[in-house]
Short mmCIF file of C-alpha atoms in Angstrom, two decimals:
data_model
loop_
_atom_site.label_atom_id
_atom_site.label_comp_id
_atom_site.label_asym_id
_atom_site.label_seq_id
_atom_site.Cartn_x
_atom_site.Cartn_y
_atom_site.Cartn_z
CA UNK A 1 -55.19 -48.62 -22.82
CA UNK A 2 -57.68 -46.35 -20.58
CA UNK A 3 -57.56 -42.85 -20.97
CA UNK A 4 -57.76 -40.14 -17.92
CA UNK A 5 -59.86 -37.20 -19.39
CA UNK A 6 -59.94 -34.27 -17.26
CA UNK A 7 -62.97 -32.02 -16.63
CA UNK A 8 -63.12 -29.16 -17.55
CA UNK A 9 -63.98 -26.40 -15.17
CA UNK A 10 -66.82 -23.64 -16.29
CA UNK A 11 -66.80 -20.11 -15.05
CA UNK A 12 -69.37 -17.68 -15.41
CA UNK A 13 -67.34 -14.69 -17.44
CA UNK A 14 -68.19 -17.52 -20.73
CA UNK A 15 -64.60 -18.29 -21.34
CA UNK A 16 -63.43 -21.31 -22.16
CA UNK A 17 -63.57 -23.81 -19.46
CA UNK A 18 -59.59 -24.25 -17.36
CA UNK A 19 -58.86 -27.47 -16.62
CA UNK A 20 -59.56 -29.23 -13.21
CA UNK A 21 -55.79 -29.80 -12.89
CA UNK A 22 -54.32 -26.52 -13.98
CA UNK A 23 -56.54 -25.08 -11.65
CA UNK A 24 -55.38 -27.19 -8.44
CA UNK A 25 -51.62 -26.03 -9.57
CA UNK A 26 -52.73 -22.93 -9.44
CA UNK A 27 -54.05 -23.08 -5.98
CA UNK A 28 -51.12 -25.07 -4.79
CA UNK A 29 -48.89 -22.01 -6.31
CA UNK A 30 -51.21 -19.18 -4.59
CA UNK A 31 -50.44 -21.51 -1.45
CA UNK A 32 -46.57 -21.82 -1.60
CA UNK A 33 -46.89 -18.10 -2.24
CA UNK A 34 -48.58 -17.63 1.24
CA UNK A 35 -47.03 -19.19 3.01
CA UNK A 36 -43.46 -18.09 1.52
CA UNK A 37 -44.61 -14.44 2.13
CA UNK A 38 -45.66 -15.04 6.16
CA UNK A 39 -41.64 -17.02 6.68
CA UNK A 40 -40.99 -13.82 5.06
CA UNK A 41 -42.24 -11.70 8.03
CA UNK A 42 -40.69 -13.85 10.08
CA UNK A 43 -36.83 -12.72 8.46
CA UNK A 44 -35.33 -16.27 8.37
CA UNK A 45 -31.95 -14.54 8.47
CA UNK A 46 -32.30 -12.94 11.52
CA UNK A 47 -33.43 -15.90 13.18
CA UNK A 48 -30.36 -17.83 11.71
CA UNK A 49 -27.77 -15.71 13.02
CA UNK A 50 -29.68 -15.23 16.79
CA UNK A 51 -29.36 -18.91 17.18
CA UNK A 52 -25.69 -19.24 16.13
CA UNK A 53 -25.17 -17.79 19.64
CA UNK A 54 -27.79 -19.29 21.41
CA UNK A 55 -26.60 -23.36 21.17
CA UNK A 56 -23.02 -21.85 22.08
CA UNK A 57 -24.23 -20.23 25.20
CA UNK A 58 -26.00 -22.94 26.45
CA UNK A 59 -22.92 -25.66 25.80
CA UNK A 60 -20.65 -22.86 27.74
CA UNK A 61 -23.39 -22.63 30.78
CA UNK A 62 -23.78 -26.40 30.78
CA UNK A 63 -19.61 -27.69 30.41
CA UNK A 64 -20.84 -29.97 27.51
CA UNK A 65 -23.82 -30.72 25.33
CA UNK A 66 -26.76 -29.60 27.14
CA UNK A 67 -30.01 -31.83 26.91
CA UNK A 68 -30.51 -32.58 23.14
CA UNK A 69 -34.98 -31.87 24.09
CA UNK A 70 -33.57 -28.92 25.73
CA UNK A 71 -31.68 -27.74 22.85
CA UNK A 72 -34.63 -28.39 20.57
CA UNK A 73 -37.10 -26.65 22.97
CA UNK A 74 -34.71 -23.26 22.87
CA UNK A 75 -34.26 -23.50 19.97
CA UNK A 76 -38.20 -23.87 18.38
CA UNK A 77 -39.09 -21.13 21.40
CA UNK A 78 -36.19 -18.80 20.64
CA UNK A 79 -37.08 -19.31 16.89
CA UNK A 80 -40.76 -18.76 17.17
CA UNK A 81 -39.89 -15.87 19.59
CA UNK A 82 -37.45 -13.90 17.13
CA UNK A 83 -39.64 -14.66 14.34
CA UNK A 84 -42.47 -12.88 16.24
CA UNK A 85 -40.54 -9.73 16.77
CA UNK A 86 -39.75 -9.64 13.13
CA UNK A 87 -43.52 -9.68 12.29
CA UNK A 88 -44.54 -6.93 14.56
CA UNK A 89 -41.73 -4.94 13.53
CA UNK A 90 -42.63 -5.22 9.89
CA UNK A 91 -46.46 -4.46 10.82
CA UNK A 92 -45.36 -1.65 12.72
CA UNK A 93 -42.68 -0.41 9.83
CA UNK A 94 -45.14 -1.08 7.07
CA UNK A 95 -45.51 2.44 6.70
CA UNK A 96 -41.67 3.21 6.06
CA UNK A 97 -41.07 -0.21 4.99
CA UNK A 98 -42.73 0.87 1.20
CA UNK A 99 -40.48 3.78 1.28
CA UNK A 100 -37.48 1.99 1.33
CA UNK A 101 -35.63 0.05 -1.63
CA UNK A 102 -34.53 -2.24 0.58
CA UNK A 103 -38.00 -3.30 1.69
CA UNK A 104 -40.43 -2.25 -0.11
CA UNK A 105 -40.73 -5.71 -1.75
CA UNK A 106 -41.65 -7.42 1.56
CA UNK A 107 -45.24 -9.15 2.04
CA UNK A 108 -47.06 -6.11 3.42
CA UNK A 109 -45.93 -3.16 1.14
CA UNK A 110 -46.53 -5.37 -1.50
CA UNK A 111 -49.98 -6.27 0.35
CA UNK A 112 -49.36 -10.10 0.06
CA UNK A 113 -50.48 -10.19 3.66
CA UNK A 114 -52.34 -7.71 4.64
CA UNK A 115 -51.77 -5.48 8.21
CA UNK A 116 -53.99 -7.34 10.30
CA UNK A 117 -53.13 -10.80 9.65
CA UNK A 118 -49.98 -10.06 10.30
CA UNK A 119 -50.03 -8.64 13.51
CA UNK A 120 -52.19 -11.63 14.76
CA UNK A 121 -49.31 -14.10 13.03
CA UNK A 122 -47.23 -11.91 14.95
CA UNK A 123 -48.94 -12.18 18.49
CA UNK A 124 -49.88 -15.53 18.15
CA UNK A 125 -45.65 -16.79 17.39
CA UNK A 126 -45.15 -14.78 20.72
CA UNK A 127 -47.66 -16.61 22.77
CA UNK A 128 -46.06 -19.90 21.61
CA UNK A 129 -42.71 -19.04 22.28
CA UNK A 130 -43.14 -17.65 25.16
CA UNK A 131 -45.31 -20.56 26.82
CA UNK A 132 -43.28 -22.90 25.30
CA UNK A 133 -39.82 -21.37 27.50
CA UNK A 134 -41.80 -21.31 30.55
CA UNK A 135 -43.76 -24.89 30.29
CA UNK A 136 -40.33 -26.59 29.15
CA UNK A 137 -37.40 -24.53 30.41
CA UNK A 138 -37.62 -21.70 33.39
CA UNK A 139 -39.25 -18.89 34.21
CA UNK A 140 -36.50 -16.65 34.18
CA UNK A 141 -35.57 -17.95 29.99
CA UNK A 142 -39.32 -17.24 29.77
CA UNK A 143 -39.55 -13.53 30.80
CA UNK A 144 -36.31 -13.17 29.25
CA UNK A 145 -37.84 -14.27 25.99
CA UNK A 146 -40.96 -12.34 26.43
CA UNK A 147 -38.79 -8.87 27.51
CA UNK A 148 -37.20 -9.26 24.32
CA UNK A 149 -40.29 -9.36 22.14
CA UNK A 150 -41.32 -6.22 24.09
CA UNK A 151 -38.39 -4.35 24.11
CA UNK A 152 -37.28 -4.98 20.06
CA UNK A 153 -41.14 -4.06 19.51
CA UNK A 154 -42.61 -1.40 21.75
CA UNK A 155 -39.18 0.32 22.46
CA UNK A 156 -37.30 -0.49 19.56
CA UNK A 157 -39.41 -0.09 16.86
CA UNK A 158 -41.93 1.83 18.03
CA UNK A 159 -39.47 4.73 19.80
CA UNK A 160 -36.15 4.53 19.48
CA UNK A 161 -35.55 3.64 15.65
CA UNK A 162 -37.67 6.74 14.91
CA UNK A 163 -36.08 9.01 17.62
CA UNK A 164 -32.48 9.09 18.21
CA UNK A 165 -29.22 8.21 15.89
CA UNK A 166 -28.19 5.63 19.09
CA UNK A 167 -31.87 3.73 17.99
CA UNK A 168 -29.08 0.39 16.51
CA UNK A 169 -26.71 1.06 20.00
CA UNK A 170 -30.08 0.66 22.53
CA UNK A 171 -31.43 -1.93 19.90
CA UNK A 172 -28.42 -3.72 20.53
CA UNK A 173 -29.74 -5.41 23.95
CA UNK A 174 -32.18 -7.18 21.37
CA UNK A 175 -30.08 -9.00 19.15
CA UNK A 176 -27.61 -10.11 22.62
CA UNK A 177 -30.94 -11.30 24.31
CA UNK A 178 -30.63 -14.72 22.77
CA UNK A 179 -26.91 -15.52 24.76
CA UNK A 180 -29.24 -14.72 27.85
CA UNK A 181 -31.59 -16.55 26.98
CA UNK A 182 -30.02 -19.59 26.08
CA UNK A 183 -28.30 -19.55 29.36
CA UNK A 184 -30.77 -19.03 31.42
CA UNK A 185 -32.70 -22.05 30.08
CA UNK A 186 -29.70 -24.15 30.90
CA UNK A 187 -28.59 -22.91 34.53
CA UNK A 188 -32.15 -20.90 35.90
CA UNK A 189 -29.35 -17.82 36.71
CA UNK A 190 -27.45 -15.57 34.47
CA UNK A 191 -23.51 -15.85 35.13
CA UNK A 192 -20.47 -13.34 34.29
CA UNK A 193 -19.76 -15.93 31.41
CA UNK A 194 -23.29 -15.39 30.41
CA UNK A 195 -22.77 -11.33 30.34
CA UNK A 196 -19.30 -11.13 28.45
CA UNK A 197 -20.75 -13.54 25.62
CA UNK A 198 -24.25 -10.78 25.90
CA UNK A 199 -21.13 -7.86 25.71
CA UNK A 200 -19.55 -9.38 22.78
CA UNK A 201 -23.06 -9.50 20.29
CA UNK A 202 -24.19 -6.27 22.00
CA UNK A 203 -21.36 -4.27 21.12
CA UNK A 204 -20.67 -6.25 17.57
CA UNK A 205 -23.96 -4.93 16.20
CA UNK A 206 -22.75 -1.25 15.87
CA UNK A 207 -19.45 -2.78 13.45
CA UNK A 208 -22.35 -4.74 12.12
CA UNK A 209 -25.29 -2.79 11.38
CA UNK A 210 -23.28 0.70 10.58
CA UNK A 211 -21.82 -0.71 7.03
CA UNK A 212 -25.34 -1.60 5.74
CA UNK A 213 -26.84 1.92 7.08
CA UNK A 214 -24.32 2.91 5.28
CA UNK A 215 -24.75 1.46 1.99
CA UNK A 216 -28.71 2.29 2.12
CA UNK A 217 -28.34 5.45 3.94
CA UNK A 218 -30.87 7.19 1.16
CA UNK A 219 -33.56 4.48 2.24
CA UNK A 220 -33.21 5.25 5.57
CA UNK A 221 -33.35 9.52 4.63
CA UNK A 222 -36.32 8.64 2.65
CA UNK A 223 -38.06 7.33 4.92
CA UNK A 224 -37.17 10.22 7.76
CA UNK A 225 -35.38 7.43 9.64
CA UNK A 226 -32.04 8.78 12.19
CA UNK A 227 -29.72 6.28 11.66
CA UNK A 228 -26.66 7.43 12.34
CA UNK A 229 -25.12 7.24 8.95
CA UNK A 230 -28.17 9.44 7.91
CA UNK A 231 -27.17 12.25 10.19
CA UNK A 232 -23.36 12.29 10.85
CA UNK A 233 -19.85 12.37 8.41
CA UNK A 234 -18.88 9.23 7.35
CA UNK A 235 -16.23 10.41 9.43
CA UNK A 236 -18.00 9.73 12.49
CA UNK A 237 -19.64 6.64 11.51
CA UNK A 238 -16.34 5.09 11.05
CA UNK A 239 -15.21 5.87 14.73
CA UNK A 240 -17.85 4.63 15.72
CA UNK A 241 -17.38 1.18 13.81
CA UNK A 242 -13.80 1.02 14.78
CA UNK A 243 -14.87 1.73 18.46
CA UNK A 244 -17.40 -0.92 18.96
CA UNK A 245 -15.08 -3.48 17.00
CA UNK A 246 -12.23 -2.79 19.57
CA UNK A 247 -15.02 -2.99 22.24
CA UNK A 248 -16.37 -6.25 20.66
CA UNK A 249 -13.16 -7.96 20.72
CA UNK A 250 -12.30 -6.59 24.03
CA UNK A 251 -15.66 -8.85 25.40
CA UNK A 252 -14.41 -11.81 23.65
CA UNK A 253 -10.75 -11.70 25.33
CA UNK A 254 -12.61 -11.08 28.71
CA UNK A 255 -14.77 -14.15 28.31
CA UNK A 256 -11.53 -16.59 28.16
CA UNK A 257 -10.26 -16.08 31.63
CA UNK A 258 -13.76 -16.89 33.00
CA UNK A 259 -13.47 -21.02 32.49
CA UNK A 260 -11.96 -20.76 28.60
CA UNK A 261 -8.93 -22.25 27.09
CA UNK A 262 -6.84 -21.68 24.38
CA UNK A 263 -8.94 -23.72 22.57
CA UNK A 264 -11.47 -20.54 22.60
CA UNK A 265 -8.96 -18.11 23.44
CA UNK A 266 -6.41 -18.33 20.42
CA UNK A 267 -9.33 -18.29 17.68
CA UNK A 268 -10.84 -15.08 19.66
CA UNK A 269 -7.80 -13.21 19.27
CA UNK A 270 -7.40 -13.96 15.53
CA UNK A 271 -10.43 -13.05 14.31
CA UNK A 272 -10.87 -10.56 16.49
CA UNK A 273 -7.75 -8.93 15.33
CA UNK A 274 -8.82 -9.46 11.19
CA UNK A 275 -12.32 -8.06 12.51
CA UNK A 276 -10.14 -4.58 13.98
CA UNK A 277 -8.10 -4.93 10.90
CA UNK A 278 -11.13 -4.72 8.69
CA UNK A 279 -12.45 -1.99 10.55
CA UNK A 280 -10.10 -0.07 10.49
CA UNK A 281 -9.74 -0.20 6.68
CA UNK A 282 -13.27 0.91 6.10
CA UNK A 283 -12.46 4.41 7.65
CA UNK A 284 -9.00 4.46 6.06
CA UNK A 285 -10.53 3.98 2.28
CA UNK A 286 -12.78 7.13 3.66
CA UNK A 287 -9.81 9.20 4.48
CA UNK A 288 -8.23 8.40 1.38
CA UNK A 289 -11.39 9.03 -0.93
CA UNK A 290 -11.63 5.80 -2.12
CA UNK A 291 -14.69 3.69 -2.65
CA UNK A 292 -16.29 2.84 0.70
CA UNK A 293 -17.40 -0.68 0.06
CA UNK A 294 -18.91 -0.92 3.60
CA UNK A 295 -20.80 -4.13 3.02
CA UNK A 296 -17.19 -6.16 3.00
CA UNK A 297 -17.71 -5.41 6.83
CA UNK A 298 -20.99 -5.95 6.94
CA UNK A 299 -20.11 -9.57 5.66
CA UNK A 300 -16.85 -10.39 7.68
CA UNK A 301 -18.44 -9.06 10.84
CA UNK A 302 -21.32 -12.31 10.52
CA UNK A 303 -18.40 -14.25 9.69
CA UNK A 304 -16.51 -13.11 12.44
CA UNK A 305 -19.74 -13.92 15.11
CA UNK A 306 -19.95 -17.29 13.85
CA UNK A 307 -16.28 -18.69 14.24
CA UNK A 308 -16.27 -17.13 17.68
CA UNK A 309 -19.18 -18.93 18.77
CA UNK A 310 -18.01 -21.90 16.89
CA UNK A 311 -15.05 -21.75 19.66
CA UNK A 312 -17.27 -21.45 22.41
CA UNK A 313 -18.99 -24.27 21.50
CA UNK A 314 -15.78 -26.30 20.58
CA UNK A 315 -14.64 -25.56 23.97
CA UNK A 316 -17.32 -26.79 26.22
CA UNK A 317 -16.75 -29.59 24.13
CA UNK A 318 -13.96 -30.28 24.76
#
């Protein structure tokens, strides 16, 4: 029987030699590290839930299944491009980012990555995405795509979250771009269809985003950032929730009558009616003094996005 003897590795600090293969696993460990901290920056998450309305759209726009290379071309560019904004955002926000509880453990604060690798991760995802839309799709998807790098980035992050208490409202065209997007790369124009479905993610971000300001409104005082549950009642937050929830469902009604069925139509009142309902119970648990619990929102609200757009895409379908 032959015997595999490993050699031992020697380092100059006179310790005792580490073996040849522990010290591979360690490298291979440092790499899965890396590489784990730059998806990170990237906020898989995000990128999830943009492209659960992105496929949707473009089945509406196209009255079926769109081009299965086109779907895969949106989606890698729309990934890559929403990836992108999360990395500059998080080199921009680096500075409040270590502030907050809720971030302080991401790869820069924690200087896994350091500033400047990140923002050239960053620009380099964008210059992908971006010539990836307009070599494979249209030039209208592409500036679309590259407007909403821009915008979540320079405006966004740069002005508006720092500024004002309406920083999520304005940041809201952001997180709709996608719908456009999507559409775009499917038709070359942007339809009414294409608008209401942008209405309906636009205004569902306020219902969305208030609930976990809310719950790390501290973080967000720490770090001298307005959001709106920082500098208002919880009073006012809550109108505001159950205002934008209305207006959300509102969009999704107005979408049926322009090509929908029932098919769409029946699903988009439920849940748009349990998304009101839930709403609504937020702010009366506030005017009763009970516990808050805003992140039951928070997690009904993605729930909500995702069977509508499940209907949308079940209707073009079908």
């Amino acid at each position: 029987m032959s015997m595999i003897t490993e050699r031992p590795v020697s380092n100059s600090a006179g310790q005792p030699p580490v073996p040849a293969a522990e010290t591979s696993a360690v490298a291979r460990r440092d790499i899965r590290a890396v590489v784990a901290a730059y998806v990170t920056l990237t906020k898989p998450r995000i990128v999830e839930l943009l492209l659960v309305t992105t496929v949707p759209a473009m089945m509406l726009a196209d009255g079926g299944m769109p081009s299965l290379w086109l779907v895969a071309v949106v989606l890698v560019g729309g990934s890559l491009a929403a990836g992108a904004a999360s990395v500059i955002n998080c080199y921009i926000d680096r500075d409040i980012d270590q502030l907050m509880r809720r971030t302080k453990r991401r790869p820069l604060p924690t200087h896994t990555v350091t500033p400047r690798n990140a923002l050239i991760f960053g620009l380099v995802l964008a210059t992908v995405s971006v010539a990836l839309m307009a070599a494979f799709t249209n030039l209208l998807a592409a500036g679309l795509t590259l407007a909403a790098i821009l915008y979540y980035d320079v405006v966004y992050t740069l002005w508006l979250k720092r500024t004002t208490t309406a920083n999520t409202f304005w940041g809201g065209a952001c997180g709709a771009a996608p719908v456009l997007i999507g559409w775009a790369a499917v038709t070359g124009t942007l339809s009414p269809a294409a608008w209401a479905l942008f209405a309906v993610v636009f205004f569902w971000q306020m219902p969305h985003f208030y609930p976990l300001a809310m719950k790390y409104k501290d973080d967000y005082a720490r770090a001298g950032i307005p959001m709106l549950p920082v500098v208002a009642s919880t009073r006012r937050v809550n109108a505001e929730i159950i205002g934008f929830a209305w207006l959300t469902v509102a969009s999704s009604l107005a979408v049926w009558p322009l090509g929908m069925s029932l098919i769409y139509g029946v699903p988009a009142a439920v849940v748009g009616a349990i998304f009101v309902v839930e709403a609504h119970k937020l702010a009366r648990r506030v005017a009763r003094g009970q516990a808050v619990k805003p992140m039951r929102l928070f997690h009904w609200s993605t729930t909500y996005l995702t069977i509508l757009f499940a209907a949308v895409a079940l209707d073009a379908l079908i």
